[in-house]
Tab-separated table of C-alpha atoms in Angstrom:
chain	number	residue	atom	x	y	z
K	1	UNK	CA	-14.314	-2.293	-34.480
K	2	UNK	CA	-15.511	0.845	-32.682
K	3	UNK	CA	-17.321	-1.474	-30.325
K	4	UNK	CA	-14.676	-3.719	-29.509
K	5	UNK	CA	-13.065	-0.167	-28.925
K	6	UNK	CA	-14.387	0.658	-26.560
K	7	UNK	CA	-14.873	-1.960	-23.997
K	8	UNK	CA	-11.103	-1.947	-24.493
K	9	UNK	CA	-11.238	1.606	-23.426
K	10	UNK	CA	-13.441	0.164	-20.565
K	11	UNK	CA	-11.267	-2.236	-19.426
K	12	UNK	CA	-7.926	-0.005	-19.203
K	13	UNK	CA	-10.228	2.765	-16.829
K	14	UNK	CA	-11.532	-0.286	-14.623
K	15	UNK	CA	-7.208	-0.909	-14.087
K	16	UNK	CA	-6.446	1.940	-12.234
K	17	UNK	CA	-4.906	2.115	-8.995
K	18	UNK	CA	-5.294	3.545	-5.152
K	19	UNK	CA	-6.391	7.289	-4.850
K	20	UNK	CA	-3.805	9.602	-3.391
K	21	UNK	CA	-3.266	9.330	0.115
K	22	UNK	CA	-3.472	12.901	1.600
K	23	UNK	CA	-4.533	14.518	-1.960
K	24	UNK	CA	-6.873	16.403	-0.316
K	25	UNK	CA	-6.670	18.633	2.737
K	26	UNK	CA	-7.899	16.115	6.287
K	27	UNK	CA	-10.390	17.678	8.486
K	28	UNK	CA	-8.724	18.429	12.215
K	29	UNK	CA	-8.651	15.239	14.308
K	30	UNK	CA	-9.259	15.345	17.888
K	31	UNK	CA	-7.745	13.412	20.150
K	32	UNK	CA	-10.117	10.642	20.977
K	33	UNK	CA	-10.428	10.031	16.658
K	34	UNK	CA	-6.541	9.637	17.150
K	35	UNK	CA	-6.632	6.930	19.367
K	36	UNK	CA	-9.162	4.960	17.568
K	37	UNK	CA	-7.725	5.239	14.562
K	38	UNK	CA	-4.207	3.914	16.369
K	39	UNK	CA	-6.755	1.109	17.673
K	40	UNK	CA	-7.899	-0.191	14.117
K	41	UNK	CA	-4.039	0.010	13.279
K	42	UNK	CA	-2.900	-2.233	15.879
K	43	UNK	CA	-5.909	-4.608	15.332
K	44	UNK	CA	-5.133	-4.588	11.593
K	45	UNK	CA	-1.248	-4.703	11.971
K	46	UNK	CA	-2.160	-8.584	14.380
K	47	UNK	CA	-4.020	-10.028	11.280
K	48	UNK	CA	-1.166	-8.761	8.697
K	49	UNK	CA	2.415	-9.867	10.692
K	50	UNK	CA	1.535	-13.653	11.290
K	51	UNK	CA	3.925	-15.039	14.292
K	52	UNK	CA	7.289	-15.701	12.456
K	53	UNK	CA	9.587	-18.820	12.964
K	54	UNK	CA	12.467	-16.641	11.577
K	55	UNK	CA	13.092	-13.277	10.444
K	56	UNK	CA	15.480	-11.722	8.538
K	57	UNK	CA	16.407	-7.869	8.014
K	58	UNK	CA	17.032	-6.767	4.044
K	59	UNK	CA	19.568	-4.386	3.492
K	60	UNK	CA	16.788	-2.390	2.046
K	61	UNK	CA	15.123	-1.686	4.893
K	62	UNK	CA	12.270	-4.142	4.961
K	63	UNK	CA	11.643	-6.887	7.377
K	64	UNK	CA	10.621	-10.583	6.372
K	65	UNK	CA	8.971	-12.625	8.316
K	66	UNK	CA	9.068	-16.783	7.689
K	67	UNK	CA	5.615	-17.556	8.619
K	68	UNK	CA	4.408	-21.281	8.487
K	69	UNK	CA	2.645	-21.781	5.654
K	70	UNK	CA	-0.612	-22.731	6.895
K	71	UNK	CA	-0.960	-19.780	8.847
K	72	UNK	CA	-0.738	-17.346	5.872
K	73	UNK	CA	-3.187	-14.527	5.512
K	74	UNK	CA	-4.903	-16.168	2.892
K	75	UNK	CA	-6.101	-18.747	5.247
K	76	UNK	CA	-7.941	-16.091	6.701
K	77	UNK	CA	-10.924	-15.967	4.112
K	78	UNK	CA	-14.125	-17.531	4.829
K	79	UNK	CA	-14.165	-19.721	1.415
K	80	UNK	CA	-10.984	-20.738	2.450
K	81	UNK	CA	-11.088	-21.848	5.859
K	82	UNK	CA	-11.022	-25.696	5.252
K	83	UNK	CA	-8.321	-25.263	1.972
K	84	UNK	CA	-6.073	-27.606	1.358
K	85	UNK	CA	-3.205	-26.656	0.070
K	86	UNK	CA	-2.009	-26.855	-3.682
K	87	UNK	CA	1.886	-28.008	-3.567
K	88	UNK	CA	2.283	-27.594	-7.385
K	89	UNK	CA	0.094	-27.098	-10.529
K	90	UNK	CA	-1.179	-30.535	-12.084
K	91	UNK	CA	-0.507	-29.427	-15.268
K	92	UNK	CA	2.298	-27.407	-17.242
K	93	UNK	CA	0.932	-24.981	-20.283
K	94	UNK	CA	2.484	-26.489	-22.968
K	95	UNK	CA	4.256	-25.030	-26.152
K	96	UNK	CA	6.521	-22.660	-23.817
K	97	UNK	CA	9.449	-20.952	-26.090
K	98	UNK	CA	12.654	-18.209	-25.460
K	99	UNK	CA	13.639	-17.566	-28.728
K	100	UNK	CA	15.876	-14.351	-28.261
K	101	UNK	CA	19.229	-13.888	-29.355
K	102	UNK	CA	19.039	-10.799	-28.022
K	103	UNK	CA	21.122	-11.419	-23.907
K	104	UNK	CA	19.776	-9.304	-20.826
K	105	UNK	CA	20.012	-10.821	-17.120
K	106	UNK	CA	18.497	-12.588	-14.605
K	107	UNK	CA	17.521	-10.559	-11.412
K	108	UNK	CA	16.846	-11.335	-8.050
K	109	UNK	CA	15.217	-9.916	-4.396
K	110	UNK	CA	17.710	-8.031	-2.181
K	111	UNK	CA	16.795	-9.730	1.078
K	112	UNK	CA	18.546	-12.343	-0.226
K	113	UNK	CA	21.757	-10.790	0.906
K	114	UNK	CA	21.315	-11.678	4.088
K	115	UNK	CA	19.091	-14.818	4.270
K	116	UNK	CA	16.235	-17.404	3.007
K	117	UNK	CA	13.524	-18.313	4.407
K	118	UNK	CA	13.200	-22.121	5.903
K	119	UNK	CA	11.422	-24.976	4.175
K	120	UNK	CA	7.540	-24.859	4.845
K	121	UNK	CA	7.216	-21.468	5.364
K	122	UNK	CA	6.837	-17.858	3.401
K	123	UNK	CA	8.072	-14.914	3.143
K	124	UNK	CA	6.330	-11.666	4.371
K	125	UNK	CA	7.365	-8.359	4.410
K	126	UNK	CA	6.680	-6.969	7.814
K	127	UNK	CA	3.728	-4.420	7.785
K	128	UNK	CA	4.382	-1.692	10.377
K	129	UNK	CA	2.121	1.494	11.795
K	130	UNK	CA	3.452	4.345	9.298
K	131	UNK	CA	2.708	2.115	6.470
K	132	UNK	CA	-1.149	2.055	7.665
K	133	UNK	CA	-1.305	5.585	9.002
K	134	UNK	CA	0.108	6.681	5.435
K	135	UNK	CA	-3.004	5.304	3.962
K	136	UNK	CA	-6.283	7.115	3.163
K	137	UNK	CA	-8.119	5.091	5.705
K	138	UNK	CA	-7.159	1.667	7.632
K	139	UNK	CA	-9.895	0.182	5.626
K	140	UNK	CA	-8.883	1.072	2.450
K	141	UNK	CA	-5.316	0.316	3.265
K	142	UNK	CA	-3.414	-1.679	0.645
K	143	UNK	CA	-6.772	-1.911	-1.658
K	144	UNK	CA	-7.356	0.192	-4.929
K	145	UNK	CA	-10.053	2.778	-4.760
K	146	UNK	CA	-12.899	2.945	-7.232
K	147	UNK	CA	-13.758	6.624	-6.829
K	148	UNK	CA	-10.278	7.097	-8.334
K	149	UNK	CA	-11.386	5.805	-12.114
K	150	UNK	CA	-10.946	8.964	-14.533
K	151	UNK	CA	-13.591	10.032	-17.338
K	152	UNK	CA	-13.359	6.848	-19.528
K	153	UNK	CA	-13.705	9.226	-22.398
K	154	UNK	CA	-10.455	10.801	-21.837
K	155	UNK	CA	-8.341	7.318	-22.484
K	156	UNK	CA	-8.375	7.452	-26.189
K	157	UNK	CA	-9.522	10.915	-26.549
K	158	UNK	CA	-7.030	14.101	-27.076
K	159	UNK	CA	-9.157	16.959	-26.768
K	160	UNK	CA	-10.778	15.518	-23.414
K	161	UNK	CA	-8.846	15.872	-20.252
K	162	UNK	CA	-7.577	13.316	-18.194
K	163	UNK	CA	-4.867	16.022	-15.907
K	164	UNK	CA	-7.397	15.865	-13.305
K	165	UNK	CA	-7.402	12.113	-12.801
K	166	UNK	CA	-3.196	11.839	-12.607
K	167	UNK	CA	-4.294	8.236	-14.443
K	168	UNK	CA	-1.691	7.175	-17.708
K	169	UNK	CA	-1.527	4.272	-19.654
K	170	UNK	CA	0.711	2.673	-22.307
K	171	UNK	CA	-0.517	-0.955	-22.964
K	172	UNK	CA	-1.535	-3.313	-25.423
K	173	UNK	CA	-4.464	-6.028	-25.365
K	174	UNK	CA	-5.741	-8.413	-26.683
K	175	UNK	CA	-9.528	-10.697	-26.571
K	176	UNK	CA	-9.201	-14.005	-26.293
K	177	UNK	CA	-11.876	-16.630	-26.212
K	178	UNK	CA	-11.798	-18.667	-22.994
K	179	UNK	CA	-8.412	-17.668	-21.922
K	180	UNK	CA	-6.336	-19.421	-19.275
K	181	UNK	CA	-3.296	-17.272	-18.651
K	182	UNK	CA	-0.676	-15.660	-20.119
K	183	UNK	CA	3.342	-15.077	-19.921
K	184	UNK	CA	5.714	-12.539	-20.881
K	185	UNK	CA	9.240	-11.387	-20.197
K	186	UNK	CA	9.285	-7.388	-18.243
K	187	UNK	CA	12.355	-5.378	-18.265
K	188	UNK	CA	13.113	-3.869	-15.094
K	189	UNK	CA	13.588	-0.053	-14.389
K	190	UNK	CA	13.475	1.790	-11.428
K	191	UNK	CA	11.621	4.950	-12.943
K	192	UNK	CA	11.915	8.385	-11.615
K	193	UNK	CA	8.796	9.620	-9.482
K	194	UNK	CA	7.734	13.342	-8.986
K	195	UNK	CA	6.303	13.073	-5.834
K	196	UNK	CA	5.813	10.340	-2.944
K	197	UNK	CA	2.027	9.772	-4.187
K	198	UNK	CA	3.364	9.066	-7.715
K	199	UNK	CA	3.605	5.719	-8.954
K	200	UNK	CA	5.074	3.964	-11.795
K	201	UNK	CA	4.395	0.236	-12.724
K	202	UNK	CA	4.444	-1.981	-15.555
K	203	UNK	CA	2.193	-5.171	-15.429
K	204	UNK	CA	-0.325	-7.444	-16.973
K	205	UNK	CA	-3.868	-7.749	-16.675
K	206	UNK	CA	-5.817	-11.150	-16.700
K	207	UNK	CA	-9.676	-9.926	-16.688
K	208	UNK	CA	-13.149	-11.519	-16.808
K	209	UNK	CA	-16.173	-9.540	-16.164
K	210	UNK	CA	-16.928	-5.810	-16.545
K	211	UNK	CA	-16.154	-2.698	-14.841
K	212	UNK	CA	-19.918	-1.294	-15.475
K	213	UNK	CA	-21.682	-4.432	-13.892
K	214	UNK	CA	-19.083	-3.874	-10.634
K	215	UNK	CA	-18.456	-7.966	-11.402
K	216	UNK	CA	-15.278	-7.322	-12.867
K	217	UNK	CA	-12.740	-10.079	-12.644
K	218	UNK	CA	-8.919	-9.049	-12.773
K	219	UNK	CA	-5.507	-11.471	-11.299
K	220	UNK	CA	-2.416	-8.683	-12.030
K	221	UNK	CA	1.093	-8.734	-11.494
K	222	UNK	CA	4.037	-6.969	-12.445
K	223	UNK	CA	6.873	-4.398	-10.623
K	224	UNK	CA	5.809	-0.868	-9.666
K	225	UNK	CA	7.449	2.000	-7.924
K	226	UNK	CA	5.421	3.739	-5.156
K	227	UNK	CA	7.119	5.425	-2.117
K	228	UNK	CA	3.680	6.342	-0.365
K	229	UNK	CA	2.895	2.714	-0.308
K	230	UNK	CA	6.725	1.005	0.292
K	231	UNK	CA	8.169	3.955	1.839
K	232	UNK	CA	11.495	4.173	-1.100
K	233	UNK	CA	11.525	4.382	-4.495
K	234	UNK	CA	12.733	0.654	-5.302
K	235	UNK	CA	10.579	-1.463	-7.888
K	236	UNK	CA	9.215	-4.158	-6.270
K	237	UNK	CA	7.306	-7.233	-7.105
K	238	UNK	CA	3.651	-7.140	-6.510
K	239	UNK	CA	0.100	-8.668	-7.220
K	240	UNK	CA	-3.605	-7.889	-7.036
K	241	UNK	CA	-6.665	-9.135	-7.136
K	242	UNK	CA	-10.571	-8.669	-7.228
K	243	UNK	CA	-13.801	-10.254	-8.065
K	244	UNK	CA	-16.352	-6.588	-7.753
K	245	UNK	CA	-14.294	-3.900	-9.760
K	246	UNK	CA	-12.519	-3.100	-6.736
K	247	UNK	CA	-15.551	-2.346	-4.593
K	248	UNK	CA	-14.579	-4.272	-1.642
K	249	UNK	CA	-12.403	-7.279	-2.816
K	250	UNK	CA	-9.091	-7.966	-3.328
K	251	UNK	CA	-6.067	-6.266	-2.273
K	252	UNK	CA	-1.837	-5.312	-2.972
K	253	UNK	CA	0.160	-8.474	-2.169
K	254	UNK	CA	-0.511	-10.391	1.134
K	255	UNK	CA	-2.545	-7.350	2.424
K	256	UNK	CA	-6.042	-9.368	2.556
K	257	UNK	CA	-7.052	-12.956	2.476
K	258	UNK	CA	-7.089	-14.694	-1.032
K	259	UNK	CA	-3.827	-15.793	-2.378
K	260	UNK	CA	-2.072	-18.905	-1.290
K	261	UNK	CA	1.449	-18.963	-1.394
K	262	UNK	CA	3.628	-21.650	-1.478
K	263	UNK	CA	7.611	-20.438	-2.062
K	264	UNK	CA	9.673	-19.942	0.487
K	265	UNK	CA	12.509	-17.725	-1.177
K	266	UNK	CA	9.802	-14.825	-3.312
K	267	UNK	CA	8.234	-11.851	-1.273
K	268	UNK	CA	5.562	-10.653	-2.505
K	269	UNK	CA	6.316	-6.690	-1.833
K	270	UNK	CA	10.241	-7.336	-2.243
K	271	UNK	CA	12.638	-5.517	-3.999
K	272	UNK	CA	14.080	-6.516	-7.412
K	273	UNK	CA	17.096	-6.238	-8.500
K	274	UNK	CA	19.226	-5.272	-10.918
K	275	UNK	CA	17.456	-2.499	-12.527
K	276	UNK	CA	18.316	-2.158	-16.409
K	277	UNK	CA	20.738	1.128	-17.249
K	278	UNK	CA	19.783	3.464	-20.237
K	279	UNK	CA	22.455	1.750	-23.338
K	280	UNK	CA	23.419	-0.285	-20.705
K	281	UNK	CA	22.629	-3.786	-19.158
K	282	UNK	CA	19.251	-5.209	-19.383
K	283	UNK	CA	17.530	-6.981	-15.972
K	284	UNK	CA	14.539	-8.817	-17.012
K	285	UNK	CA	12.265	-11.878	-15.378
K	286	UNK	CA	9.477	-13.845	-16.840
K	287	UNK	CA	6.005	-13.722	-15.360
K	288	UNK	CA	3.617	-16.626	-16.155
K	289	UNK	CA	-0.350	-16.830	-15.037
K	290	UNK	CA	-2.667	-19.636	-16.090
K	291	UNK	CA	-5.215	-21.280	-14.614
K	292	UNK	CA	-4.832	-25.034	-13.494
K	293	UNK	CA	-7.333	-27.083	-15.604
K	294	UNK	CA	-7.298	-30.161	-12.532
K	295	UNK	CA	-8.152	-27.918	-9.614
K	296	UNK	CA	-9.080	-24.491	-11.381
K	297	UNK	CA	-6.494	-22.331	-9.561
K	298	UNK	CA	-4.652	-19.361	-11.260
K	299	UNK	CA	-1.503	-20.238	-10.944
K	300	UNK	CA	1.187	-17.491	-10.333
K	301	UNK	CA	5.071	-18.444	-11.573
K	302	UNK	CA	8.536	-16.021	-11.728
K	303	UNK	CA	11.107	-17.300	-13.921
K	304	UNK	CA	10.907	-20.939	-13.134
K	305	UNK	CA	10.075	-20.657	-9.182
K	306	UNK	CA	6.176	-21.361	-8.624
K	307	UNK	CA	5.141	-18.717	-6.757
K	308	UNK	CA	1.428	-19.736	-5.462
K	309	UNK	CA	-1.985	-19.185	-6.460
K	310	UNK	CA	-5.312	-17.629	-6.526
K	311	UNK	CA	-7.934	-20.101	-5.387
K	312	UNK	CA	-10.769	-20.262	-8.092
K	313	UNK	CA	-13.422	-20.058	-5.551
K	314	UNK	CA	-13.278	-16.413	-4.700
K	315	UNK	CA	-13.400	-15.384	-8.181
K	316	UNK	CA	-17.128	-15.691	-10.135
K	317	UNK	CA	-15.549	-14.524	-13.969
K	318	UNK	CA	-12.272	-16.247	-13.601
K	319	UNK	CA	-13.433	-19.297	-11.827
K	320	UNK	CA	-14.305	-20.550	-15.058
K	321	UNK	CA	-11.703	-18.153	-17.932
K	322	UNK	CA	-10.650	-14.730	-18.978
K	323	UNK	CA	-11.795	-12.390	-21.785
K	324	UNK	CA	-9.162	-10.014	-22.143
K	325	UNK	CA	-5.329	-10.010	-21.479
K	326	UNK	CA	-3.274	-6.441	-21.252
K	327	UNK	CA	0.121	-5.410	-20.789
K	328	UNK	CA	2.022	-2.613	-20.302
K	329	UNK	CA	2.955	0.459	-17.865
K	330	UNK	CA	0.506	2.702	-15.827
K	331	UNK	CA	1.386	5.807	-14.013
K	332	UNK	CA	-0.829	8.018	-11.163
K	333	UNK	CA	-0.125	11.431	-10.094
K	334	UNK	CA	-1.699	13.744	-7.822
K	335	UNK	CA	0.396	16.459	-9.404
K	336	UNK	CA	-2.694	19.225	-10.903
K	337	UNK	CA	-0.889	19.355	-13.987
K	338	UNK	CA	0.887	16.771	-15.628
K	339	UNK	CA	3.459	15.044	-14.008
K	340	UNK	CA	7.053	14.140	-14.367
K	341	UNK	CA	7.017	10.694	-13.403
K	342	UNK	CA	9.054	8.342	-15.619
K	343	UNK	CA	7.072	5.525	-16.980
K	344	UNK	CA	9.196	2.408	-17.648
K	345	UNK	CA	12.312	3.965	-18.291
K	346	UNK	CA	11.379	7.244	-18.873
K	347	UNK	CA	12.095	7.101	-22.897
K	348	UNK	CA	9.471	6.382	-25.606
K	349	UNK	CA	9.560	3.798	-27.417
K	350	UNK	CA	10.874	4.780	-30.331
K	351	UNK	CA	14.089	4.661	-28.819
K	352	UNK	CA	14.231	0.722	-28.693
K	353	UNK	CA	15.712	-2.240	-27.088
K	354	UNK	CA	17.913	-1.124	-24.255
K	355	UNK	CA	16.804	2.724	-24.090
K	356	UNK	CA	12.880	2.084	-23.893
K	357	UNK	CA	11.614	-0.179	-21.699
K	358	UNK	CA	9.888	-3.331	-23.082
K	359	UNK	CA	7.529	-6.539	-22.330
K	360	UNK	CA	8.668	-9.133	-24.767
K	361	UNK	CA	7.925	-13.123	-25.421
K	362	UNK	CA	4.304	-12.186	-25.053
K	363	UNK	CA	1.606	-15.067	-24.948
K	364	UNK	CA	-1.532	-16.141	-23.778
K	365	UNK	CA	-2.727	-19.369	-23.086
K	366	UNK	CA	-5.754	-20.684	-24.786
K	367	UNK	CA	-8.317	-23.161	-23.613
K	368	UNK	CA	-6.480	-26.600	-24.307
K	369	UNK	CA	-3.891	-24.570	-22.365
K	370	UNK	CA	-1.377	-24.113	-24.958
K	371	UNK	CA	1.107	-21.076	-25.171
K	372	UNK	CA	0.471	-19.397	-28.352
K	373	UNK	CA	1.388	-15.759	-29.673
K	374	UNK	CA	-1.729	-13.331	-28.941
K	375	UNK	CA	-3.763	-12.056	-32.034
K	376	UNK	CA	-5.342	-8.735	-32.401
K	377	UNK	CA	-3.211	-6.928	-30.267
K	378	UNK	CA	-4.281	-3.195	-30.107
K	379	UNK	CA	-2.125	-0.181	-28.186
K	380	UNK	CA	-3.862	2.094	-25.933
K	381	UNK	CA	-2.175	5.106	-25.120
K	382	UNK	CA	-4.038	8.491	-23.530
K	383	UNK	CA	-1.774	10.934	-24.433
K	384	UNK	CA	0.866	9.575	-26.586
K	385	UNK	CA	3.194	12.860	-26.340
K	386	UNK	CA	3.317	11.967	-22.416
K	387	UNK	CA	3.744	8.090	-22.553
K	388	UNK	CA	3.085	5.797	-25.437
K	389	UNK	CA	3.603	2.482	-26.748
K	390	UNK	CA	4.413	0.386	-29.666
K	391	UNK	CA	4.051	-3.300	-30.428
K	392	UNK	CA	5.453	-5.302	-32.730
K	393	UNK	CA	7.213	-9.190	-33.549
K	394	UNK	CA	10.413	-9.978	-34.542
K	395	UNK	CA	13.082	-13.091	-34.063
K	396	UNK	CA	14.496	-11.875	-31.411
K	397	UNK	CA	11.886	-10.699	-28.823
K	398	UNK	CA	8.479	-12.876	-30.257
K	399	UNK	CA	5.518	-10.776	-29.754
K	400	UNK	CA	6.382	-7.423	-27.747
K	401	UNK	CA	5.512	-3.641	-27.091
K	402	UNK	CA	7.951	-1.051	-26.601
K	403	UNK	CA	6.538	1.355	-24.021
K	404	UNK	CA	6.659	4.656	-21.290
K	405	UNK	CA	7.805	8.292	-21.882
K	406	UNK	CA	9.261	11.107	-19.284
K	407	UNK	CA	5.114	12.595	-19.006
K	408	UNK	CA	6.071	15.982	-18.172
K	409	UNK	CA	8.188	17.676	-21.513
K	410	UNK	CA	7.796	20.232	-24.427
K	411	UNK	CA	5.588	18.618	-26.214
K	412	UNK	CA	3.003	16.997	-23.520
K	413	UNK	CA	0.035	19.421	-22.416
C-alpha cells in the first residue's frame, strides 16, 4: 500500500504546470536582444496562425481563425507528415451510462455568438505577440516547465512545505491494468485568481510511463483559468500532451504539432460558458478519452461532438495503454505565501452538490474497451485545510469526487 503510495504521489508532482512567467526579476535587455527576441516571435507567430478561409471575432475578445483542415499545426510534426486523416473513431467504448436524477445544464463556447466555422476546416484561436512576449521564453511558450515540479515529499506530507512551489492538488486516481480511456462529467466554475500568474483548473490525467525515467506518458484535458496565458480570467477548454515528462514534448492546445483535429464548431483555447453559481444553476459537459483499438489513436470527445485525436505514433507509453487515470483540480501560485486562488469553486467539499464543485459519472475504459466504474480510487490532497477532496458513489452522480477550497483562510498555513 505504501508503495503504490507513492508512485501515486509521483504521478500527481510529474502533473504540474508552466513556471511563472516573470516570477523572478529579468536581467536588463539591450536593444539588439529586443529585436531578436521580436524576430523568434514573428517566426513563431507564422507557424501558429495558419492562413484562414474565414475568421470570426468572439465577443470575448479572441479571434478564430477557420483554417483548412489539412493545414493544421499538427501536420507540422515530422511523424506526421504523410498522416492521413482519421474522420471518426472505428469503434465506440461500449457500456456508456447518465444515470443522474440530479438536472444541471449544457454549456457552450462564446464565439458562437457571432459565428461557426465552415465545413472542412477548424477552429483556432488567433495567437498574437503579447501572448508570446508574456511567456518565460518563446521556446518555452505554451509548454509546461519541468524545473517547476515541487519537493514530491511535500504532496502528502503536512509538516513539509510545499509554499515555495505555489503547486496544489485535490484529485483522485486510480491504477488500471491496460487502460484505454476514461470519461467523466466536470462542473464548470470560473474560480477567483489572486494574481495574473495564478491558475486554477480542473482536469483529468491519462498517464503511461514515469516521471523519474523522463518517459512519462500523459493525454490531459479539462477547463482552467489563467490570465497570464489567455489574457482574462474566463475558463476555457484546453488539452496537453507529452511523451518525456515535459522535457521537450508536447504543448497547451494547438501550440505545437501533435494533435489532429477534426470539428469545425470546438476551439481548443475557447471560452465556456455558463459558469455554475454558488446554490445556484449547475453548467456541466462530459469529457471522454479512449484510445481507438482499429488505428490506436486517443480519441478526444465533448459531450457528443468528436473533437479529434492524438496520433499513437508520437507517444511510446500510450501507443500501446495507460497505467493510471486522475481527476480533479490543480492550482499554481507565485504568491510566497499561500495564495488566495479559488480552486473549483472556491468551497470544500463538504459543502456538496451545487456549492462545491464536482467531477461526477466517473469511468475508465478497460482493455476490451468497455466503460466501467474505476476501482481503488484514492484522494490526494497536499494540504487539505487549503483545498481538498472527497470521493464517493451514489444514484445520482455514479462514481464522483467533490473537490477545491478558497487556499488562503484561517485555518490554511
Amino acid at each position: 500500500m505504501a508503495a503504490t503510495r507513492a508512485c501515486l504521489v509521483v504521478l500527481v508532482v510529474a502533473l504540474t504546470f508552466v513556471c511563472f512567467d516573470g516570477r523572478a526579476a529579468a536581467a536588463p535587455a539591450t536593444a539588439g536582444s529586443l529585436a531578436q527576441r521580436r524576430q523568434e516571435v514573428q517566426s513563431l507567430l507564422r507557424r501558429l496562425n495558419k492562413p484562414a478561409l474565414a475568421t470570426i471575432q468572439s465577443p470575448d475578445g479572441d479571434v478564430i481563425d477557420c483554417v483548412h483542415i489539412s493545414k493544421q499545426p499538427a501536420f507540422d510534426h515530422p511523424l506526421l507528415k504523410n498522416h492521413t486523416i482519421q474522420m471518426r473513431p472505428s469503434y465506440h467504448p461500449g457500456g456508456m451510462y447518465h444515470n443522474s436524477n440530479i438536472s444541471t445544464l449544457p454549456i457552450t463556447q462564446t464565439w458562437h455568438q457571432n459565428g461557426k466555422c465552415p465545413k472542412n476546416t477548424i477552429p483556432i484561436r488567433r495567437t498574437n505577440e503579447d501572448d508570446v512576449l508574456r511567456a518565460s521564453s518563446v521556446d518555452r511558450y505554451g509548454k509546461k516547465r519541468p524545473g517547476s515540479i515541487p519537493n514530491i515529499s511535500s504532496i502528502n506530507d503536512p509538516d513539509t512545505s510545499n509554499i515555495s512551489s505555489g503547486h496544489q492538488y485535490a484529485i483522485a486516481s486510480s491504477n488500471v491494468d491496460k487502460c484505454h480511456g476514461t470519461k467523466a462529467t466536470f462542473n464548470l466554475w470560473q474560480p477567483t485568481i489572486g494574481n495574473a500568474n495564478d491558475f486554477s483548473l480542473t482536469q483529468l490525467w491519462i498517464v503511461g510511463g514515469s516521471y523519474e525515467g523522463n518517459d512519462l506518458n500523459t493525454i490531459e484535458a479539462g477547463w482552467q483559468v489563467y490570465p497570464n496565458f489567455y489574457k482574462d480570467n474566463n475558463p476555457r477548454l484546453f488539452i496537453y500532451w507529452t511523451r518525456d515528462a515535459y522535457k521537450s514534448t508536447g504543448c497547451y492546445n494547438l501550440k505545437c504539432s501533435g494533435f489532429v483535429q477534426t470539428n469545425n464548431q470546438i476551439a481548443i483555447g475557447g471560452t465556456l460558458s455558463p459558469v455554475s453559481t454558488y446554490d445556484g444553476a449547475q453548467y456541466d459537459f462530459d469529457i471522454l478519452v479512449w484510445k481507438d483499438p482499429k488505428e490506436g489513436n486517443w480519441w478526444l470527445q465533448m459531450g457528443s461532438d468528436y473533437v479529434g485525436y492524438w496520433p499513437s505514433s508520437i507517444f511510446t507509453y500510450l501507443a500501446d495503454s495507460a497505467s493510471t487515470i486522475q481527476w480533479g483540480g490543480e492550482i499554481a501560485s507565485s504568491d510566497l505565501g499561500q495564495t488566495s486562488t479559488d480552486m473549483g469553486s472556491g468551497h470544500f467539499p463538504e459543502e456538496g452538490f451545487g456549492k462545491a464543485s464536482h467531477v461526477k459519472n466517473i469511468q475508465v475504459v478497460d482493455s476490451s474497451n468497455i466503460l466501467k466504474p474505476p476501482s481503488d480510487v484514492t484522494t490526494i490532497a497536499g494540504q487539505r485545510s487549503c483545498y481538498n477532496v472527497h470521493n464517493g458513489i451514489s444514484d445520482s452522480l455514479g462514481t464522483y469526487i467533490f473537490y477545491g477550497g478558497p487556499g488562503k483562510n484561517s485555518n490554511c498555513p
